[in-house]
CSV table of C-alpha atoms in Angstrom, one decimal:
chain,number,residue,atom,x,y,z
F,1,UNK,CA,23.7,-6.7,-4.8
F,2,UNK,CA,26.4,-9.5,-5.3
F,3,UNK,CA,27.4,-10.5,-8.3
F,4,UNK,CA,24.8,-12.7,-10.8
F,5,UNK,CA,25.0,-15.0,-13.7
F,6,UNK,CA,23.8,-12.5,-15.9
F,7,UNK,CA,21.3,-15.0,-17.5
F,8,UNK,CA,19.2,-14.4,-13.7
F,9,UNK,CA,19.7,-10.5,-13.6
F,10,UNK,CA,16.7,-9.5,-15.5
F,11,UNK,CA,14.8,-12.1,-12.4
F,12,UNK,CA,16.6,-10.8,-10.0
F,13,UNK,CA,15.0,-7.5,-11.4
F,14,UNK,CA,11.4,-8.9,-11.4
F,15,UNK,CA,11.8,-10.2,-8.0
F,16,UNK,CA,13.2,-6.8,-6.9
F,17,UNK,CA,10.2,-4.8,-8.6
F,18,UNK,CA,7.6,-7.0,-6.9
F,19,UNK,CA,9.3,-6.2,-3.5
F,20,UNK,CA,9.5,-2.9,-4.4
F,21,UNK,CA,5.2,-2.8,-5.3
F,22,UNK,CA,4.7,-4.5,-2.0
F,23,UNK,CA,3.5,-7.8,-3.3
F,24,UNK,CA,6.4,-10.2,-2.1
F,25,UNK,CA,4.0,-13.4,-2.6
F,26,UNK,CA,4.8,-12.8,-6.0
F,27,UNK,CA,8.4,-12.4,-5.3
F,28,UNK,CA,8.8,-15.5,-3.2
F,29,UNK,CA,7.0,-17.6,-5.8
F,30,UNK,CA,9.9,-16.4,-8.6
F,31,UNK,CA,12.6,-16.9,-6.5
F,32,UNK,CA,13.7,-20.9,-7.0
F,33,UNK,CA,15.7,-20.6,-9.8
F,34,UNK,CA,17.7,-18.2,-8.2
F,35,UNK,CA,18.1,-20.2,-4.9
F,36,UNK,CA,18.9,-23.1,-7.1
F,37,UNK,CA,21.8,-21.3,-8.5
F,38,UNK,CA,25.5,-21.4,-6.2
F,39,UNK,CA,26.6,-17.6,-7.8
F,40,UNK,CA,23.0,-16.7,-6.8
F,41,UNK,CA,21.9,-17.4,-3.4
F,42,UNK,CA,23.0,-15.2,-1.5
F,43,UNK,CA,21.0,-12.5,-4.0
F,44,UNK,CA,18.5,-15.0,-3.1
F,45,UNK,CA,18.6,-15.5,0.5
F,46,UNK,CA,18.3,-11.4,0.7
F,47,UNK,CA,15.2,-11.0,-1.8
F,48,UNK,CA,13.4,-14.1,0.6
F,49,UNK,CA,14.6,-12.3,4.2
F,50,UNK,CA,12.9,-8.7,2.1
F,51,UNK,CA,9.5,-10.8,1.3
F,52,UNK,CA,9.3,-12.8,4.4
F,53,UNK,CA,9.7,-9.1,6.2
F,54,UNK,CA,6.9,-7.7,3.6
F,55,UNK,CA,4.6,-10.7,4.3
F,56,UNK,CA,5.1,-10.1,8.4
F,57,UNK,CA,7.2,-13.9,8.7
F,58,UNK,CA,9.7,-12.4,10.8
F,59,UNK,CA,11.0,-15.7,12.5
F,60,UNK,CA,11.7,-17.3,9.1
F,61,UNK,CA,13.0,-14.1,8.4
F,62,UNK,CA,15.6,-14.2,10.9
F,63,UNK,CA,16.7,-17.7,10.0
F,64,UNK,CA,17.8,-16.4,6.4
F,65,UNK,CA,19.7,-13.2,8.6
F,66,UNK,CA,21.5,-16.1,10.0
F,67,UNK,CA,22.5,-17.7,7.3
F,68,UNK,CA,23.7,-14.7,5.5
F,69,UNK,CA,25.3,-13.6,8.5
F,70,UNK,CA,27.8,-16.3,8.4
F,71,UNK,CA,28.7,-15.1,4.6
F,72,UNK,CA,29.4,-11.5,6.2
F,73,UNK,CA,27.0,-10.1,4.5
F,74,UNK,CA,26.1,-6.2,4.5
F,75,UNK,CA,25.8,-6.3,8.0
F,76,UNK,CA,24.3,-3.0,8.7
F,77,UNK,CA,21.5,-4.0,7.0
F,78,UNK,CA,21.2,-7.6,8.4
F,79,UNK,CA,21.5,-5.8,12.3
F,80,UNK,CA,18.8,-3.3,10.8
F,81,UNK,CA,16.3,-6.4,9.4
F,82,UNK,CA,17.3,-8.1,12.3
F,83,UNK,CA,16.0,-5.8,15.0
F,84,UNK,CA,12.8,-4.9,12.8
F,85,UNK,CA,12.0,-8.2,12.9
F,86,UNK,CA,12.5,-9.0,16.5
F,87,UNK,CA,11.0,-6.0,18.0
F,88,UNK,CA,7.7,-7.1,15.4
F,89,UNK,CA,8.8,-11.2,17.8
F,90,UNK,CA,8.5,-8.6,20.9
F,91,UNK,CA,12.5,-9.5,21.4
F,92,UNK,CA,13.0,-5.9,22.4
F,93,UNK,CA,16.2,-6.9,24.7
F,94,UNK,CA,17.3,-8.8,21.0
F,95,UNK,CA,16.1,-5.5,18.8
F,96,UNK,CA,18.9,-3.3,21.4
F,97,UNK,CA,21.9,-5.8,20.9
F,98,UNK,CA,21.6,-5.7,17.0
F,99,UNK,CA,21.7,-2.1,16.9
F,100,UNK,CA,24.4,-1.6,19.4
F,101,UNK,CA,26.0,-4.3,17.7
F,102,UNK,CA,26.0,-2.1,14.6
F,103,UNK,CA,26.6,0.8,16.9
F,104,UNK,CA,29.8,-0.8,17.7
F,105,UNK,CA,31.2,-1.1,14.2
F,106,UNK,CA,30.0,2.5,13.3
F,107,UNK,CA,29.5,4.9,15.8
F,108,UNK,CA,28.1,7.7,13.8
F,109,UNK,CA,25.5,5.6,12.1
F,110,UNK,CA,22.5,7.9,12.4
F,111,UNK,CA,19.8,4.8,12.0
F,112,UNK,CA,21.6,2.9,14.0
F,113,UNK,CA,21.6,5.8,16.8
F,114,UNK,CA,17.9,6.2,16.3
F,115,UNK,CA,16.4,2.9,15.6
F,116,UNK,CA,18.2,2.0,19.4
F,117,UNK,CA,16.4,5.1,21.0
F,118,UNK,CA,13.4,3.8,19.8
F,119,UNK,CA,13.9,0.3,21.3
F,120,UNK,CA,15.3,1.8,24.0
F,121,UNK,CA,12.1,3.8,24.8
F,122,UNK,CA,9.6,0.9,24.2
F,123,UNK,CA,12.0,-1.0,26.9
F,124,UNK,CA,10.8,2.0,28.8
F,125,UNK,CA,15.0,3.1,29.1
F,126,UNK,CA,14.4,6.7,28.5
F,127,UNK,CA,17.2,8.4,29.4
F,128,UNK,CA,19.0,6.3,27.2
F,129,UNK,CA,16.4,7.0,24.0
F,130,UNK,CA,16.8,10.1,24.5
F,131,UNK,CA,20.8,10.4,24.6
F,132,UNK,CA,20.5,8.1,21.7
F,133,UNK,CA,17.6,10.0,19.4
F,134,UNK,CA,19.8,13.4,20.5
F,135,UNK,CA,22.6,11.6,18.8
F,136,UNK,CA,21.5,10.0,15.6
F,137,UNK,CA,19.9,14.0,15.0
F,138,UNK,CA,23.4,15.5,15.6
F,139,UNK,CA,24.6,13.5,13.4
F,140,UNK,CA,22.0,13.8,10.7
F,141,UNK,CA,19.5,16.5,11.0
F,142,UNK,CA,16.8,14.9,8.9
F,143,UNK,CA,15.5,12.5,12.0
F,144,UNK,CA,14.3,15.6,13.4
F,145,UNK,CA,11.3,15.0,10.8
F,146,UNK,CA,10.7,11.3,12.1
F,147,UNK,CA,10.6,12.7,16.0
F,148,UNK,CA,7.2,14.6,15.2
F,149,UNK,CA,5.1,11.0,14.0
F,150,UNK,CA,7.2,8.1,15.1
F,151,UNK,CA,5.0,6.2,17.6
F,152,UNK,CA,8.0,4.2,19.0
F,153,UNK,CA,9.3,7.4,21.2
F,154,UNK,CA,5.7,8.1,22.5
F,155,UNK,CA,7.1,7.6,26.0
F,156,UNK,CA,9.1,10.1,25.8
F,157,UNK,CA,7.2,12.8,23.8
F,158,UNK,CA,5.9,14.9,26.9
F,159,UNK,CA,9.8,15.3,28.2
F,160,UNK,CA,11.3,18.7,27.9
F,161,UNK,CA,14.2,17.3,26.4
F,162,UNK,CA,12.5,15.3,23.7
F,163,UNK,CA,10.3,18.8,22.6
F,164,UNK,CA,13.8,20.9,22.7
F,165,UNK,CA,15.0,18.2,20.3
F,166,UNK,CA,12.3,18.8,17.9
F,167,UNK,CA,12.5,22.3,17.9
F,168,UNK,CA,15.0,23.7,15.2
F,169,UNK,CA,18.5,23.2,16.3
F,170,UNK,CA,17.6,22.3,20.0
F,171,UNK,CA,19.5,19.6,21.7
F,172,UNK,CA,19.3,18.2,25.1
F,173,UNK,CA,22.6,20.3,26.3
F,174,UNK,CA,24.5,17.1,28.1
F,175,UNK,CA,24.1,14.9,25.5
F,176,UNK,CA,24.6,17.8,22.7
F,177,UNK,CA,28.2,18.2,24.6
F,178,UNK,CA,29.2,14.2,24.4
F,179,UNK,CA,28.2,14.3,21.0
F,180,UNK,CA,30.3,17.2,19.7
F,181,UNK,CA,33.5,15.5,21.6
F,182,UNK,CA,32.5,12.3,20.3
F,183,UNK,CA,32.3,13.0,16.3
F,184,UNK,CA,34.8,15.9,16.3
């Protein structure tokens, strides 16, 4: 996180630790005297957007995103927040520009790859979920776990090329092509 007055790091702490235990109606009732604090907001702003998202208030949520947007602020995680909370607004066509929005400032950002082929495939798109879930697990093997239980790509679950992805090492062959000229 940014830099604190180190009188409001052990706070910053507590608020972090309720988010952490899931209870961010405690967090969002410690947070003033950080918001009240210049050198501390923008810690601030983040800890709210983390509770809002915990407590399911996604629009207020993405008021914060814009505000902290404007600082520049880690903006893979803001596109990543964002999109959560606008596919949770049913903003799918919003949830696909945040995340090629991020896809656009790093192309081999696994999340970002896989979080849009989930969009993608609840916007029922799913030849592009699929070139986009056979991406982020080329670049990172380990969202090969996630295909197996993640309920956003149940469109696409009974296509061939979705089950060779999940076996070990398969990859849908036209996509696995693009991606090996693409990262090499």
């Amino acid at each position: 996180m940014d830099s604190i007055p180190q009188h409001l790091e052990r706070l910053v702490a507590e608020i972090d630790g309720w988010l952490d235990l899931r209870c961010p109606e405690r967090a969002l009732e410690r947070l003033q005297p950080l918001l009240d604090d210049p050198q501390a907001a923008i810690v601030a702003v983040t800890l709210r957007v983390r509770a809002y998202v915990g407590l399911k208030r996604h629009k207020e949520a993405l008021i914060d995103i814009a505000m902290l947007r404007e600082k520049e602020h880690d903006l893979e995680w803001l596109d990543l927040t964002e999109a959560w909370c606008r596919k949770r607004l049913k903003d799918l066509p919003g949830a696909i520009r945040c995340m090629e929005q991020l896809l656009e400032r790093d192309a081999k950002s696994a999340i970002g790859h896989f979080n849009l082929g989930c969009y993608l495939a609840l916007a029922s798109e799913p030849e592009r979920a699929l070139d986009e879930v056979t991406i982020a697990c080329g670049i990172d093997a380990s969202f090969r776990d996630m295909l197996h239980d993640e309920p956003d790509l149940d469109s696409v679950r009974n296509d061939e090329r979705f089950r060779q992805l999940m076996t070990k090492g398969g990859k849908v062959p036209a996509v696995a092509a693009a991606e090996a000229d693409a990262f090499e």
